C-alpha atoms as one frame of an Amber mdcrd trajectory, in Angstrom:
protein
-122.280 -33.513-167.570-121.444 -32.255-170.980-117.744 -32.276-172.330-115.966
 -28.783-172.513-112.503 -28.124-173.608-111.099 -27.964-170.350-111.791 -31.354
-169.236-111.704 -33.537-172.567-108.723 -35.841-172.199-108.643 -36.580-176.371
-107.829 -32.853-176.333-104.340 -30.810-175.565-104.657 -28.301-172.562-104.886
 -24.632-173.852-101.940 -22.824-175.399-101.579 -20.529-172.708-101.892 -23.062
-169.911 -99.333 -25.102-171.612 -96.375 -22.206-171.771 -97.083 -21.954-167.826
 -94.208 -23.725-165.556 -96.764 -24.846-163.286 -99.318 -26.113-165.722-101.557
 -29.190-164.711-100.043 -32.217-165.509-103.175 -33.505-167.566-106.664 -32.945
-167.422-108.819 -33.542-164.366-110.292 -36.541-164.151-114.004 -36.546-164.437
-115.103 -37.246-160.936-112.891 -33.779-160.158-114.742 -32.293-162.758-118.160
 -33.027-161.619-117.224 -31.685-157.825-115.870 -28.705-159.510-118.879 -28.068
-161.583-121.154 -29.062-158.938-119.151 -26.115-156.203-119.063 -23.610-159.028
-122.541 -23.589-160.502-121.109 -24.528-163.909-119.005 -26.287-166.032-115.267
 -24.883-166.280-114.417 -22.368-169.433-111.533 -23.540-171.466-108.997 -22.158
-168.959-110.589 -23.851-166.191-112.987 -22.260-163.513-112.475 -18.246-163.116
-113.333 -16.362-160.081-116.552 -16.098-160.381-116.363 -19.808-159.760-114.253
 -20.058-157.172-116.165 -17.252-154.751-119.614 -19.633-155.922-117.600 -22.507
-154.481-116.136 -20.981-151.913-119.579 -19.476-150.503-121.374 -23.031-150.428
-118.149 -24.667-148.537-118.708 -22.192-146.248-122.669 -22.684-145.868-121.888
 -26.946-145.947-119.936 -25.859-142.336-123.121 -24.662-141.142-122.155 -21.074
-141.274-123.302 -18.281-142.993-121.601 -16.977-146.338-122.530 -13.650-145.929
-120.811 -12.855-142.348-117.862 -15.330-142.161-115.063 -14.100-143.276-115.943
 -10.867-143.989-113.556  -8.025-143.527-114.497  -6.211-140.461-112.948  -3.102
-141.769-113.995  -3.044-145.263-117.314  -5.408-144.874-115.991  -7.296-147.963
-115.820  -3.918-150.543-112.115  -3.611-150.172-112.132  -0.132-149.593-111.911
   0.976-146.115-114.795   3.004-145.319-111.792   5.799-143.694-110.297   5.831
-147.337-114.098   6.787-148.801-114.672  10.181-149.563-117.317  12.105-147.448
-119.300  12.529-150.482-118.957   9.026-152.042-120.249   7.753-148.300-124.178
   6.211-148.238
Protein backbone atom coordinates (compact mmCIF):
# COMPACT_ATOMS: atom_id res chain seq x y z
CA UNK A 1 0.00 0.00 0.00
CA UNK A 2 1.52 3.24 -1.04
CA UNK A 3 0.82 6.57 0.94
CA UNK A 4 -1.57 9.14 -0.82
CA UNK A 5 -2.68 12.40 0.52
CA UNK A 6 -5.82 11.26 1.72
CA UNK A 7 -4.67 8.84 4.18
CA UNK A 8 -1.18 10.28 5.45
CA UNK A 9 -1.71 11.19 9.08
CA UNK A 10 1.70 13.70 9.07
CA UNK A 11 -0.52 15.57 6.59
CA UNK A 12 -3.70 18.12 7.14
CA UNK A 13 -7.00 16.86 5.43
CA UNK A 14 -7.73 18.88 2.18
CA UNK A 15 -8.83 22.50 2.23
CA UNK A 16 -12.10 21.82 1.04
CA UNK A 17 -12.79 18.86 3.30
CA UNK A 18 -11.72 20.93 6.16
CA UNK A 19 -14.39 24.05 5.57
CA UNK A 20 -17.10 21.09 5.57
CA UNK A 21 -19.25 20.88 9.02
CA UNK A 22 -19.20 17.29 8.77
CA UNK A 23 -15.60 16.73 7.89
CA UNK A 24 -13.81 13.46 9.18
CA UNK A 25 -12.44 13.90 12.35
CA UNK A 26 -8.84 12.69 11.21
CA UNK A 27 -7.61 10.48 8.74
CA UNK A 28 -8.58 6.84 8.43
CA UNK A 29 -6.60 4.63 9.98
CA UNK A 30 -4.67 2.35 7.76
CA UNK A 31 -6.41 -0.92 8.22
CA UNK A 32 -9.70 1.30 6.88
CA UNK A 33 -7.64 2.30 4.21
CA UNK A 34 -6.55 -0.98 2.96
CA UNK A 35 -10.45 -2.35 3.04
CA UNK A 36 -11.28 0.73 1.21
CA UNK A 37 -8.66 0.32 -1.39
CA UNK A 38 -9.08 -3.28 -1.52
CA UNK A 39 -13.47 -2.67 -2.26
CA UNK A 40 -12.64 0.14 -4.64
CA UNK A 41 -9.95 -1.20 -6.93
CA UNK A 42 -7.63 1.64 -5.88
CA UNK A 43 -6.18 3.79 -3.58
CA UNK A 44 -8.41 6.94 -2.53
CA UNK A 45 -7.69 10.48 -4.53
CA UNK A 46 -6.95 13.30 -2.22
CA UNK A 47 -10.65 13.85 -1.44
CA UNK A 48 -11.14 10.37 -0.59
CA UNK A 49 -12.79 7.60 -2.85
CA UNK A 50 -15.28 9.13 -5.67
CA UNK A 51 -18.05 7.26 -7.20
CA UNK A 52 -16.47 5.42 -9.34
CA UNK A 53 -15.20 3.79 -6.19
CA UNK A 54 -17.97 3.41 -4.35
CA UNK A 55 -20.25 1.57 -7.32
CA UNK A 56 -16.63 -0.81 -7.64
CA UNK A 57 -17.22 -1.46 -3.95
CA UNK A 58 -20.55 -1.61 -3.90
CA UNK A 59 -20.73 -4.28 -6.89
CA UNK A 60 -18.22 -6.81 -5.11
CA UNK A 61 -20.32 -6.49 -1.62
CA UNK A 62 -22.96 -7.46 -3.56
CA UNK A 63 -21.17 -10.52 -5.43
CA UNK A 64 -19.39 -11.50 -1.60
CA UNK A 65 -23.50 -12.17 -0.76
CA UNK A 66 -23.49 -14.63 -3.39
CA UNK A 67 -25.59 -12.60 -5.69
CA UNK A 68 -25.15 -11.23 -8.85
CA UNK A 69 -24.10 -7.44 -9.41
CA UNK A 70 -25.59 -7.12 -12.54
CA UNK A 71 -29.43 -8.03 -11.60
CA UNK A 72 -29.72 -7.09 -7.87
CA UNK A 73 -30.79 -4.05 -7.38
CA UNK A 74 -31.43 -3.00 -10.58
CA UNK A 75 -34.27 -0.69 -11.36
CA UNK A 76 -36.99 -2.66 -12.88
CA UNK A 77 -38.25 0.35 -14.64
CA UNK A 78 -35.21 1.96 -15.85
CA UNK A 79 -32.81 -1.36 -15.86
CA UNK A 80 -30.21 0.86 -14.06
CA UNK A 81 -30.03 3.88 -17.05
CA UNK A 82 -32.17 6.21 -15.06
CA UNK A 83 -34.28 7.08 -17.74
CA UNK A 84 -37.50 5.36 -17.95
CA UNK A 85 -37.75 3.66 -21.13
CA UNK A 86 -41.70 5.60 -21.33
CA UNK A 87 -39.71 8.99 -21.05
CA UNK A 88 -37.34 7.77 -24.27
CA UNK A 89 -38.16 9.11 -27.42
CA UNK A 90 -39.44 6.67 -30.17
CA UNK A 91 -36.49 7.49 -32.15
CA UNK A 92 -33.78 7.47 -29.41
CA UNK A 93 -35.33 3.70 -28.57
CA UNK A 94 -32.81 0.49 -29.64
Amino acid sequence: MTGSVAQRPDRDLHPWLEGLSLRPDGHPTPDAVELTTGLAGREPGSLGHDGSDRFQATRKIISAAGLDPDTWGVCPACGGHGVHPDDVPPEGRP
